[in-house]
Coordinates of C-alpha atoms in Angstrom, one line a residue:
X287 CA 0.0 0.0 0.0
X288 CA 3.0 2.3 0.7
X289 CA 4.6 1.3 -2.5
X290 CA 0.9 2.8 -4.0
X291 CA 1.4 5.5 -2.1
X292 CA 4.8 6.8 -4.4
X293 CA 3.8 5.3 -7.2
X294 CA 0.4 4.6 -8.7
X295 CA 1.3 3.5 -12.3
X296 CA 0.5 0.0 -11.3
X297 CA -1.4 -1.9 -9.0
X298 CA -1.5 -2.7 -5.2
X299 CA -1.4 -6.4 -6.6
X300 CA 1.4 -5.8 -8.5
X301 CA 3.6 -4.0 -6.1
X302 CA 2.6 -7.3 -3.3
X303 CA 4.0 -9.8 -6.4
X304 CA 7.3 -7.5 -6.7
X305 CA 7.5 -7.2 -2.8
X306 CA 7.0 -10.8 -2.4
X307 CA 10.5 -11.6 -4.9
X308 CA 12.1 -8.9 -3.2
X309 CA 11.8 -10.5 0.2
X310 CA 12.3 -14.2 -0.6
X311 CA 16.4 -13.5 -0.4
X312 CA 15.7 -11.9 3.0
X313 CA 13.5 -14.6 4.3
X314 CA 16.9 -16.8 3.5
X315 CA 18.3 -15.5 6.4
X316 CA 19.2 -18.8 8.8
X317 CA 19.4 -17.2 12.0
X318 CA 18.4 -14.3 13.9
X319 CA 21.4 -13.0 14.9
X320 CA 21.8 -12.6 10.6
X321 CA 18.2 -10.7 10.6
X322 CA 19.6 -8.7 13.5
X323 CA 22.3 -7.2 11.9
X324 CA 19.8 -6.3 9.0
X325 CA 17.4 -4.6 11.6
X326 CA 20.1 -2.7 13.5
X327 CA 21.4 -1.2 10.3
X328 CA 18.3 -1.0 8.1
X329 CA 15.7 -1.2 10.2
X330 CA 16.6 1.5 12.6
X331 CA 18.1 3.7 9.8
X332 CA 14.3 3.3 8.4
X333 CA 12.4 4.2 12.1
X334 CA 14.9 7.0 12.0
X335 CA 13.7 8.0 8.7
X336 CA 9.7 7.3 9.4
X337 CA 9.9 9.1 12.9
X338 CA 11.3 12.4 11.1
X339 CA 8.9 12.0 8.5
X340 CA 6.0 11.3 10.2
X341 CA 6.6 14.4 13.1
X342 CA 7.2 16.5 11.0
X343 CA 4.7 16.6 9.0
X344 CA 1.8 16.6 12.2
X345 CA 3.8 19.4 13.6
X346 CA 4.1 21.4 10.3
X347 CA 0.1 20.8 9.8
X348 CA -0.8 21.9 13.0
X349 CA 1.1 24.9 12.8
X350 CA 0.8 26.3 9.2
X351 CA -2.9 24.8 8.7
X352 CA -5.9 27.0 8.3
X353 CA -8.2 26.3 9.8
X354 CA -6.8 24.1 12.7
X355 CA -7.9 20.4 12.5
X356 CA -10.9 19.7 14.8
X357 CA -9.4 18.3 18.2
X358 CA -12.2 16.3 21.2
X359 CA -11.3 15.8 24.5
X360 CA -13.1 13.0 25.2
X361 CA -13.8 9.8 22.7
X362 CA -16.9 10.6 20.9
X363 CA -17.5 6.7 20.3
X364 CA -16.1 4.5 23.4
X365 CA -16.1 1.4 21.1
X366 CA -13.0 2.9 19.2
X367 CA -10.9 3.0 22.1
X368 CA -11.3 -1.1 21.7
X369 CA -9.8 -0.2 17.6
X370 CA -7.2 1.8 19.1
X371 CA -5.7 -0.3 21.7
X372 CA -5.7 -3.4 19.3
X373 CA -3.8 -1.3 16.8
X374 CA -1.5 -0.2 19.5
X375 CA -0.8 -3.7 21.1
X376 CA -0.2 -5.6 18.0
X377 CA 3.1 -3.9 17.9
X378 CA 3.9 -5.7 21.2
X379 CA 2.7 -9.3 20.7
X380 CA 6.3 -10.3 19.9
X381 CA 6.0 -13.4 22.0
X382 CA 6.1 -15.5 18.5
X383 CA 9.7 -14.4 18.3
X384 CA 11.0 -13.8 21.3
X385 CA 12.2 -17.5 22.1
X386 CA 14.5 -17.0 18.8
X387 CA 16.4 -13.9 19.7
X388 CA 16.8 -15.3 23.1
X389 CA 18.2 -18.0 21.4
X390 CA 20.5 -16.5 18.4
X391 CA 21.9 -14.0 21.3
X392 CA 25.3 -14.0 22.3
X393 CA 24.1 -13.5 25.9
X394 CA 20.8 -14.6 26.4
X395 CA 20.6 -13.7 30.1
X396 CA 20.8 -10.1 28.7
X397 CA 17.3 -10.6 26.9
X398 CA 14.9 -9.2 29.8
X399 CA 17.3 -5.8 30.0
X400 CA 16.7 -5.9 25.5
X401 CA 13.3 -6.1 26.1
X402 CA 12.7 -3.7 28.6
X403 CA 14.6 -1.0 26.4
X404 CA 12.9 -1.9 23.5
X405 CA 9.8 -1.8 25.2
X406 CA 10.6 1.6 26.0
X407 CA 11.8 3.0 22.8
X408 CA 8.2 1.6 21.4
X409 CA 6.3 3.7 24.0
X410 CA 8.5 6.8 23.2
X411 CA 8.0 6.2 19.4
X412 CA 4.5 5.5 19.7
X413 CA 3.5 8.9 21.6
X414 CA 5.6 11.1 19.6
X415 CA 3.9 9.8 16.7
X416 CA 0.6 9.7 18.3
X417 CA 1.0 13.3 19.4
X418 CA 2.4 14.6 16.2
X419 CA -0.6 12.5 14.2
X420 CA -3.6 14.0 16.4
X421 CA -1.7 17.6 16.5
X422 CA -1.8 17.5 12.6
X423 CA -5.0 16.2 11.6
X424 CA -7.0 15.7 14.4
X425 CA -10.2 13.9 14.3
X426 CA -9.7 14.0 10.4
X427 CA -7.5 10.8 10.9
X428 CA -10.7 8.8 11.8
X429 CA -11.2 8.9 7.8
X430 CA -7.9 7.2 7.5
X431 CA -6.7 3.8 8.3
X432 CA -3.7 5.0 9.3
X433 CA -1.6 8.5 9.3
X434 CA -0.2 7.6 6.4
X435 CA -3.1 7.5 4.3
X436 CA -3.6 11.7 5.3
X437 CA -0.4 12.3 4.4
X438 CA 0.4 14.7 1.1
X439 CA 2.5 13.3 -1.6
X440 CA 4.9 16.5 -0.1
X441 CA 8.6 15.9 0.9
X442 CA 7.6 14.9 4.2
X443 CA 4.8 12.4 2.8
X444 CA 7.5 10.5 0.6
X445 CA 10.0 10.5 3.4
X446 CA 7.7 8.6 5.8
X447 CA 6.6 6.3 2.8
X448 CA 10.2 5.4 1.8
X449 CA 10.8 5.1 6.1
X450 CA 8.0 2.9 6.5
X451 CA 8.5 1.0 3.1
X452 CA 12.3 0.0 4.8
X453 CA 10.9 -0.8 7.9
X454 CA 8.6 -3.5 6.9
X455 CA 11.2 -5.0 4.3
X456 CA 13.8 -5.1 7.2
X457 CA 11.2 -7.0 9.8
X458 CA 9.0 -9.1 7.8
X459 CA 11.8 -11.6 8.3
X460 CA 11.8 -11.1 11.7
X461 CA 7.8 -12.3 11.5
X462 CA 8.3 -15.0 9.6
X463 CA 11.6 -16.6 11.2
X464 CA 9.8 -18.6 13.6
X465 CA 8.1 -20.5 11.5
X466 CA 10.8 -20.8 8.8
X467 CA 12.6 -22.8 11.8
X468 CA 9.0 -24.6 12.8
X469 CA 9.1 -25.7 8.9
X470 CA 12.3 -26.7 9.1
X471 CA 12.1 -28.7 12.6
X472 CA 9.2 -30.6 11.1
X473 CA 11.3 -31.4 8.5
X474 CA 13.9 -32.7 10.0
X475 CA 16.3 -30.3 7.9
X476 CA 17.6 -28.1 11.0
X477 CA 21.3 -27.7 10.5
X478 CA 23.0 -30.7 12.6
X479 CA 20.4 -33.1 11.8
X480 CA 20.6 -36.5 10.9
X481 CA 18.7 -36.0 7.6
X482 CA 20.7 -32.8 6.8
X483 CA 24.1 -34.5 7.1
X484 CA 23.0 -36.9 4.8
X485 CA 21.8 -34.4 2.2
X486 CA 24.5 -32.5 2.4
X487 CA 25.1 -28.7 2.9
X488 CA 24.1 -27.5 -0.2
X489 CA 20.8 -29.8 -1.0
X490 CA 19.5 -28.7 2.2
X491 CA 20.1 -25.4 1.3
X492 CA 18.4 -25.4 -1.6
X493 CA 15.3 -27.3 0.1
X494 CA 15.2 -25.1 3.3
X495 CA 15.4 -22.0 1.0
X496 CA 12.6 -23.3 -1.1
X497 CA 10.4 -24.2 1.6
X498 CA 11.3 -20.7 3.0
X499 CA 10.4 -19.0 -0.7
X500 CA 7.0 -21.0 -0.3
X501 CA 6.0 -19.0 2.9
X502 CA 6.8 -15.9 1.4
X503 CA 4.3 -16.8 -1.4
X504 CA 1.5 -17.6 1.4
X505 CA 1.9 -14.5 2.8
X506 CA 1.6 -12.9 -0.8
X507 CA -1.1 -15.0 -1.7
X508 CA -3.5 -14.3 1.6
X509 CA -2.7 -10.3 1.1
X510 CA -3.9 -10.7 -2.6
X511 CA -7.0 -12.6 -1.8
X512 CA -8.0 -12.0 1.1
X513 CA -10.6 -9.2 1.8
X514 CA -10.3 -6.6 4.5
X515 CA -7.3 -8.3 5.7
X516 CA -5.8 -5.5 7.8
X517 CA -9.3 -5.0 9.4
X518 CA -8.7 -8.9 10.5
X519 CA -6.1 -8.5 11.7
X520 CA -7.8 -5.9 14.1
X521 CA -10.2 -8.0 15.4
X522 CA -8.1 -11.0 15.6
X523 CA -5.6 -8.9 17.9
X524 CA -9.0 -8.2 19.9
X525 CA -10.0 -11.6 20.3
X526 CA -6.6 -12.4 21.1

């Protein structure tokens, strides 16, 4: 949708098929100390990038617009606040992962101290963005999705876009590690294995990467098909 967002010559479908070939090489990635160097380069480079993007643009809205956006208090419809706070602790259910970066750490005694900062770095991101977002637009973002979709194709717009677009490239392995190693568990193929050693290194490279490429393609294949899919998302993260 981002992709859309800078350019619109083709469509959403299209840019989820170039996407998907983009990230199968990631999703090769064995370990997640690997994906970790990605993320600590790339991915905060690109929350760097997103957070300058992003605040400025709020702040530069609600300074130089005319008239200001319309602010409330209070929640005019209770029932959002249940929208909101799904939105808002999706970006902590990491418990898929965590078990693999305590794993692929150098020290994994450290991991409660990572956690804890990380935590915190979410909850400063979060508000600054939430601030600069309501600031902005105010209770014109209801019309949106997301803050991104009341963003102008401006220099700040295609800043947060290219931010955003890096950020989700740099972590969607990070999603999808877990059950790369699940896959490859049930296999048998887990480097060390009996079945492995037989293989060899370079046929059950080629399988595991395969079997990796395949997820990849179910992802693509379930945001191509199926309807509404951010908006169940959502609710699962309520149910959940």
């Amino acid at each position: 949708q981002n992709s859309y967002h800078i350019y619109d010559g083709i469509g959403v479908d299209i840019w989820v098929i170039i996407w998907t070939v983009i990230l199968m090489p990631i999703n090769w990635l064995k370990t997640m100390r690997e994906i970790g160097y990605m993320s600590s380069t790339v991915g905060v480079f690109s929350i760097l990038l997103t957070l300058v993007g992003l605040t400025a643009a709020g702040f530069s809205k609600a300074f130089t617009a005319s008239p200001h956006a319309p602010y409330e208090a209070l929640v005019p419809r209770p029932l959002s606040l249940i929208g909101g706070y799904t939105t808002f602790s999706f970006a902590y259910s990491v418990t898929c992962s965590t078990t693999t970066v305590t794993h692929d750490m150098r020290n994994p005694t450290h991991a409660p101290k990572v956690f804890a900062i990380s935590f915190a770095c979410l909850i400063f991101i979060y508000g600054l963005v939430t601030l600069a977002g309501y600031l902005g637009w105010g209770q014109k973002l209801l019309c949106y999705d997301n803050v991104l979709e009341a963003m102008s194709k401006d220099a700040f717009g295609y800043v947060s876009f290219v931010g955003i677009i890096m950020l989700s490239a740099t972590h969607y392995a990070v999603l999808l590690h877990p059950s790369c190693r699940a896959i490859e568990y049930l296999t048998g193929l887990e480097g060390g294995t009996v079945k492995a050693r037989k293989l060899g290194r370079w046929p059950t490279l080629i399988i595991t990467s395969g079997l990796r490429s395949l997820l990849v393609v179910v992802t693509a294949v379930i945001a191509i098909t199926v309807p509404n899919f951010s908006l169940q998302i959502d609710l699962l993260s309520a149910v959940t």
